[in-house]
Short mmCIF file of C-alpha atoms and ligand atoms in Angstrom, two decimals:
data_model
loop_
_atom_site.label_atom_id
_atom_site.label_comp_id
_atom_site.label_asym_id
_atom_site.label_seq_id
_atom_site.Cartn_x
_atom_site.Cartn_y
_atom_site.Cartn_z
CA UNK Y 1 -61.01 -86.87 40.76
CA UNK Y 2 -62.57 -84.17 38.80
CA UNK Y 3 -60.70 -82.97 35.41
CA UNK Y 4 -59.00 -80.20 34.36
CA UNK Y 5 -60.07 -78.48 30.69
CA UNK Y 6 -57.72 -75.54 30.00
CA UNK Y 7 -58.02 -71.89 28.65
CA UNK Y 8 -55.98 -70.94 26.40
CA UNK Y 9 -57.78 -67.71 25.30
CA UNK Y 10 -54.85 -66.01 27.33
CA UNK Y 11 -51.85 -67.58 25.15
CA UNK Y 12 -53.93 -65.47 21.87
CA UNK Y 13 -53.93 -62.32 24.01
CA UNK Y 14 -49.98 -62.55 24.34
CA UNK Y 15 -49.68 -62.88 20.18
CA UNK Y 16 -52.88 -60.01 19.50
CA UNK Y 17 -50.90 -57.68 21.59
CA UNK Y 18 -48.54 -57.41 18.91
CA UNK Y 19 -50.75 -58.00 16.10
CA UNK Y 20 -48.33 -59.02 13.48
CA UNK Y 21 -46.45 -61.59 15.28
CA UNK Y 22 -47.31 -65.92 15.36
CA UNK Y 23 -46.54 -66.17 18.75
CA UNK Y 24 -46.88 -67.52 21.29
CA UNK Y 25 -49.45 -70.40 19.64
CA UNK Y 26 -52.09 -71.26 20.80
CA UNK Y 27 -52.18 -74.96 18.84
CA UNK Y 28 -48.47 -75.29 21.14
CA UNK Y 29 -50.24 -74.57 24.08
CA UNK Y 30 -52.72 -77.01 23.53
CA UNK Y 31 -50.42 -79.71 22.59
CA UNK Y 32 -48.21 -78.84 26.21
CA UNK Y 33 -51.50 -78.37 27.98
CA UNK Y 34 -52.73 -82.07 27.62
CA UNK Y 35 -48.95 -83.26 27.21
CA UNK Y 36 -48.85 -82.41 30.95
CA UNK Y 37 -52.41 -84.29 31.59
CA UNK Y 38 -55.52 -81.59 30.92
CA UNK Y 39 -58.53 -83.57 29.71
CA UNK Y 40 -60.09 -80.61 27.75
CA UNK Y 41 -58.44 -77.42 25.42
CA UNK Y 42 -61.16 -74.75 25.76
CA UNK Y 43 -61.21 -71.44 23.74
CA UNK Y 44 -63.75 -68.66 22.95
CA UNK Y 45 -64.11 -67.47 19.63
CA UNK Y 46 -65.46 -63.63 20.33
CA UNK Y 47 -67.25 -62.04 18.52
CA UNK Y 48 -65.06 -59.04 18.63
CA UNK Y 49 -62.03 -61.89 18.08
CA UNK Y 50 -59.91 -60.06 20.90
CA UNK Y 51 -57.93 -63.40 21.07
CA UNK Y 52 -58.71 -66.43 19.93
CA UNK Y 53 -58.83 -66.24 15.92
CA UNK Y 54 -60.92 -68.68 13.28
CA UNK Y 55 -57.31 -70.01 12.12
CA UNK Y 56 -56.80 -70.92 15.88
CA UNK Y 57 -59.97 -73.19 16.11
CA UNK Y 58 -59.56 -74.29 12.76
CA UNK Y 59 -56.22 -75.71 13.29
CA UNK Y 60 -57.38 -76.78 17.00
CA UNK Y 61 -59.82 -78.85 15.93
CA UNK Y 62 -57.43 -81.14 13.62
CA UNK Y 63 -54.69 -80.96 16.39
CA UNK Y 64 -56.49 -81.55 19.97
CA UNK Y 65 -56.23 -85.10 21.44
CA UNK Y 66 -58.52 -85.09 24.12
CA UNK Y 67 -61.57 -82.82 23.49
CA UNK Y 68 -61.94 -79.66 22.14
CA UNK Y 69 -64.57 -77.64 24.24
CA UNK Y 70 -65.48 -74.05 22.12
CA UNK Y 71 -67.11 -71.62 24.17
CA UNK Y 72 -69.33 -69.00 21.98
CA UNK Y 73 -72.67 -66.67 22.76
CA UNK Y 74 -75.40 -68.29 21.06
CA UNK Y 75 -75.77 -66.45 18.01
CA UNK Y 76 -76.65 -67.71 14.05
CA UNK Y 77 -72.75 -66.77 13.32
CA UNK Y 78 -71.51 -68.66 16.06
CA UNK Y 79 -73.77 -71.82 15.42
CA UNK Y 80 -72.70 -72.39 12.55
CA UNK Y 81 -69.32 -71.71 12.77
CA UNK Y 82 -69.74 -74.46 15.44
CA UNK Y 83 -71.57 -77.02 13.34
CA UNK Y 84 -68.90 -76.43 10.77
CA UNK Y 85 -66.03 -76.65 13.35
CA UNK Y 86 -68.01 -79.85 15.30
CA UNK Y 87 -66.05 -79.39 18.40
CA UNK Y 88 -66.81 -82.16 20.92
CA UNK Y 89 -68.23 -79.92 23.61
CA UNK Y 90 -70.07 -76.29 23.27
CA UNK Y 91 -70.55 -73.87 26.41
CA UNK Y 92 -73.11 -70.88 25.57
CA UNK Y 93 -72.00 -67.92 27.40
CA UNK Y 94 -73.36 -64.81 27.63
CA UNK Y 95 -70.81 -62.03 25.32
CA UNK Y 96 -70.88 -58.44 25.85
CA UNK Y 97 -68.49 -56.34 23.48
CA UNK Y 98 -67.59 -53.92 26.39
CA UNK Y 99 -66.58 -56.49 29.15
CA UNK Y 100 -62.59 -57.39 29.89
CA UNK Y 101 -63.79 -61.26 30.30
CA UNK Y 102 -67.59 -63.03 30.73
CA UNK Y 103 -68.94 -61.46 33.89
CA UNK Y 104 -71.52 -63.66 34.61
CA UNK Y 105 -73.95 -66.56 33.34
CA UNK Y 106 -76.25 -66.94 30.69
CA UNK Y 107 -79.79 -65.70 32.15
CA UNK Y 108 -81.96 -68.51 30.96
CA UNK Y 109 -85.52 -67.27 32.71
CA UNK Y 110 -85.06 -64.67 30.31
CA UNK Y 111 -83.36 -66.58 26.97
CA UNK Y 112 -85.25 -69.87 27.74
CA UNK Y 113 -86.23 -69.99 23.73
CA UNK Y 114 -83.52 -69.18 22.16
CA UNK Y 115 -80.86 -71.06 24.02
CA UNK Y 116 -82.95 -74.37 24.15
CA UNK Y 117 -83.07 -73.56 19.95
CA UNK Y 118 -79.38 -73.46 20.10
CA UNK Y 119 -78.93 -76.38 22.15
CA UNK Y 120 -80.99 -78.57 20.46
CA UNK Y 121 -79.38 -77.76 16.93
CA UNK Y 122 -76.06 -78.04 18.21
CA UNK Y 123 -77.26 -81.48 20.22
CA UNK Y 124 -78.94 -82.97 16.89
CA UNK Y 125 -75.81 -82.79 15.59
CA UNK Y 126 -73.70 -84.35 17.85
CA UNK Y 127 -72.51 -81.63 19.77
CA UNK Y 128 -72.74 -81.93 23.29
CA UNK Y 129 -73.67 -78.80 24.75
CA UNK Y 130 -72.81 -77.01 28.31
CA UNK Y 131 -74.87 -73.66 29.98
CA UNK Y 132 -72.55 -71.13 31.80
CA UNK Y 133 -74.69 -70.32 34.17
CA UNK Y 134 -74.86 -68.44 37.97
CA UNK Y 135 -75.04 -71.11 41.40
CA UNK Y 136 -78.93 -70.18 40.99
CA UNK Y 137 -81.64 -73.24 41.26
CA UNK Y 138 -84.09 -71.49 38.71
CA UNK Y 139 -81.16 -71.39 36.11
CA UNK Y 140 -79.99 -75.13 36.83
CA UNK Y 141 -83.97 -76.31 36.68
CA UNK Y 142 -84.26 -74.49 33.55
CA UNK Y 143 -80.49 -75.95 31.57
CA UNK Y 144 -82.26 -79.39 32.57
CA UNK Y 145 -85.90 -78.99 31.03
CA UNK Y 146 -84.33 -77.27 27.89
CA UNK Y 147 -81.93 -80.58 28.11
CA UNK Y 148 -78.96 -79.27 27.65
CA UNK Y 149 -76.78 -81.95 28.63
CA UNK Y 150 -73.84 -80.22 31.34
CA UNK Y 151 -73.88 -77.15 33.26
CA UNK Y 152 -70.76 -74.96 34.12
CA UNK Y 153 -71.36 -73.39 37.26
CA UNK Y 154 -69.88 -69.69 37.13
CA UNK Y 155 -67.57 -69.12 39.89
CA UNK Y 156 -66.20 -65.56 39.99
CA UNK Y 157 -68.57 -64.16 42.14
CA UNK Y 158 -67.06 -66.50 44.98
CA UNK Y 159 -63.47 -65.99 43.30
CA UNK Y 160 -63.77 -62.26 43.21
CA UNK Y 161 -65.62 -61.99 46.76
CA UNK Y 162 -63.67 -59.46 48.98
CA UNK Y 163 -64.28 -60.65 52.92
CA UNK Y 164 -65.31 -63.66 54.30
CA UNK Y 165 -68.65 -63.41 54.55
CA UNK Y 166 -68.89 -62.77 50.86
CA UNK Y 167 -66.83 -65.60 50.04
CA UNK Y 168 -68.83 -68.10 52.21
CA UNK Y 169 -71.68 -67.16 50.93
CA UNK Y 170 -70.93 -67.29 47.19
CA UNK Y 171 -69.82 -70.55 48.02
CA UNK Y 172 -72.02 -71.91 50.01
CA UNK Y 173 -74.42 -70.72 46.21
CA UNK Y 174 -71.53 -72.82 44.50
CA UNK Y 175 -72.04 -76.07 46.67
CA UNK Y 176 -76.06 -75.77 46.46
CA UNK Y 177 -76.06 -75.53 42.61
CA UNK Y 178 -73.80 -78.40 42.55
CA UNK Y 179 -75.65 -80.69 44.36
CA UNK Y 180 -78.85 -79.98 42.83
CA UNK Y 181 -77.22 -80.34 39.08
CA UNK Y 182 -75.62 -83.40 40.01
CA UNK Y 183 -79.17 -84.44 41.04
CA UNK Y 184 -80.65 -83.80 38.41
CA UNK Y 185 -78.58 -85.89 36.26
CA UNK Y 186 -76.76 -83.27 34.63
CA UNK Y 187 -73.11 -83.38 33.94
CA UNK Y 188 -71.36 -80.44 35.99
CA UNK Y 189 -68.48 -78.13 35.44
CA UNK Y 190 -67.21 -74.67 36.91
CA UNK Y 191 -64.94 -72.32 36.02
CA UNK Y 192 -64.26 -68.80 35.94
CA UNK Y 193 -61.55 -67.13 37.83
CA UNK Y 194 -60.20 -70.39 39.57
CA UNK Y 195 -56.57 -69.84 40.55
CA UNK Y 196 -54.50 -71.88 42.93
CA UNK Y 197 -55.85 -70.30 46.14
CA UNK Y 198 -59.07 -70.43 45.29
CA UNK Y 199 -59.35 -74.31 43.57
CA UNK Y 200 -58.63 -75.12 47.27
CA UNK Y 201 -62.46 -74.30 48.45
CA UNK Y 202 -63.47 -77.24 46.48
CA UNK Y 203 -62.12 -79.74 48.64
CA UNK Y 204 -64.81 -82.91 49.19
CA UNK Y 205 -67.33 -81.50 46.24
CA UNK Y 206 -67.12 -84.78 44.66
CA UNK Y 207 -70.29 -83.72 42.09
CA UNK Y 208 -67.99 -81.15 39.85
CA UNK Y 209 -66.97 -83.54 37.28
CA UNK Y 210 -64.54 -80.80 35.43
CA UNK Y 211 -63.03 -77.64 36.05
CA UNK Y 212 -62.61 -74.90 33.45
CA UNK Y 213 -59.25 -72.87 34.37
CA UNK Y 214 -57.10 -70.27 31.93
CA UNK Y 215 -56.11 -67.32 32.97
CA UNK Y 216 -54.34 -68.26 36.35
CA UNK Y 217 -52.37 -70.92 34.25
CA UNK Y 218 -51.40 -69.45 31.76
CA UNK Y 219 -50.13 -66.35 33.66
CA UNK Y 220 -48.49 -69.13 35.93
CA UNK Y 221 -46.80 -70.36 32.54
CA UNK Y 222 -45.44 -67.47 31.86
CA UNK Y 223 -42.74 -67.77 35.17
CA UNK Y 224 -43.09 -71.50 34.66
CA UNK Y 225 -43.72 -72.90 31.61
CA UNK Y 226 -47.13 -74.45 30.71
CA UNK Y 227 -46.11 -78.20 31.71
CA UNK Y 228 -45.06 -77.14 35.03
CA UNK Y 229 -48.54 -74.73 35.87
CA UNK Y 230 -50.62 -77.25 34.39
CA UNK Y 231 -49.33 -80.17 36.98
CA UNK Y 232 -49.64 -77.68 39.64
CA UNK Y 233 -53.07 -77.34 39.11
CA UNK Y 234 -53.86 -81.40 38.38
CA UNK Y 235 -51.93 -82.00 41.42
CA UNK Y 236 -54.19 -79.61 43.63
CA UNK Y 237 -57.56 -80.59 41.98
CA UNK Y 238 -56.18 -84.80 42.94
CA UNK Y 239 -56.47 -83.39 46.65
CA UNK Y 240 -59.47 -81.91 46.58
N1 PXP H 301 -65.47 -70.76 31.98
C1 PXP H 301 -66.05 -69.83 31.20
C2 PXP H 301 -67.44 -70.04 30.75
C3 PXP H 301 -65.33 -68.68 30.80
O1 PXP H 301 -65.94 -67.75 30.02
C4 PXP H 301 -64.00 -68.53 31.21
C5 PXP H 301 -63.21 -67.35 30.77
O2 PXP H 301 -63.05 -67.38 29.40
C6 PXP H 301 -63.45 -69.55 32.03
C7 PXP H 301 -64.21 -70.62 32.42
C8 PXP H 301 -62.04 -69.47 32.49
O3 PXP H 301 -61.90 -68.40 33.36
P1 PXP H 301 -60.47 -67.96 33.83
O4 PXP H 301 -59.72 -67.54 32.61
O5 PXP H 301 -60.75 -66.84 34.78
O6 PXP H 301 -59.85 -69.17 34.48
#
């Protein structure tokens, strides 16, 4: 069964709305999150901050059981903040001020150099470190010769696809980078935009070893509480 890390980016944009309130926590979410049986707590310290705050991955880091997975862009700032943080996973992602959420994967034909730089610091020191990337075999050949050691296949495209046709054939993208990752010996995650609808597609893709999920939980969690969405979701990822 693959494993579920959760978002909780989302929790931070309930408390900045407000501005000068604690709440809701993020460090509570995390604690209910893997109470209820998520393997991961992942959260992405912006650049612009719009949620997730230093003090949030500060205290994260002393609080999460299970492993704390800190998505950035690859930037000096960000690597060392990283280093100094030593979360046990890193995903690069690509950051653009201007965007509501990432809106796509890191272009590595193009970034080749300075991602593999980032990678390898972050790897030297222990830090295991994933590539967002698009269901495209040039940017899965390329997160394996730059080593990186895990690739988190981007799947909004397929999530956000309108008809059919445009959802089969994102996916049938999804399936293709999945396979050929998992070939190549690389560990392999997606996220990005999963929901409980759309988790569903994923049925008999045994090669995803973990899926990256916030904002559908935690909006879920809101109705529900964040035991109850989180065991939703395990419960459909066990049938898949
Ligand atoms: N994976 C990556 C790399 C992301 O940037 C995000 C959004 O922060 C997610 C997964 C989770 O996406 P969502 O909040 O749509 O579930």
């Amino acid at each position: 069964m693959a494993s579920l890390a959760v978002n909780i980016d989302h929790t931070a944009t309930l408390r900045q709305a407000r501005g000068n309130v604690s709440y809701p926590d993020p460090v509570a979410a995390a604690v209910l999150a893997e109470l209820a049986g998520a393997s991961g707590i992942v959260v992405h310290l912006r650049e612009d901050r719009r949620h997730i705050q230093d003090r949030d991955v500060r205290l994260l880091r002393e609080t999460v059981q299970t492993k704390l997975i800190l998505e950035m862009a690859s930037t000096k700032a960000m690597v060392a903040t990283a280093l100094d943080i030593k979360p046990e996973i890193v995903t690069l992602v690509p950051e653009k001020r201007e965007e509501l959420t990432t809106e796509g994967g890191l272009d590595l034909i193009k970034q080749e150099t300075a991602i593999a730089k980032t990678v390898n610091t972050l790897q030297e020191r222990g830090i295991q470190v994933s590539v967002f990337i698009d269901p495209e075999p040039d940017q899965i050949e390329i997160a394996e010769k730059i080593d990186a050691k895990m690739v988190e296949i981007h799947t909004g495209t397929f999530c956000d696809a309108k008809t059919f046709k445009e959802k089969d054939q994102a996916f049938f993208k999804i399936v293709e980078a999945v396979k050929l990752a998992h070939s190549l010996k690389l560990g392999v995650n997606a996220g990005h935009g999963l929901c409980t609808n759309t988790i569903k597609a994923f049925k008999g893709l045994s090669e995803i070893d973990e899926f990256s999920i916030g904002h559908s939980i935690i909006s879920r969690a809101v109705f529900v509480g964040m035991d109850r969405a989180v065991k939703e979701m395990l419960e459909l990822i066990k049938e898949l």
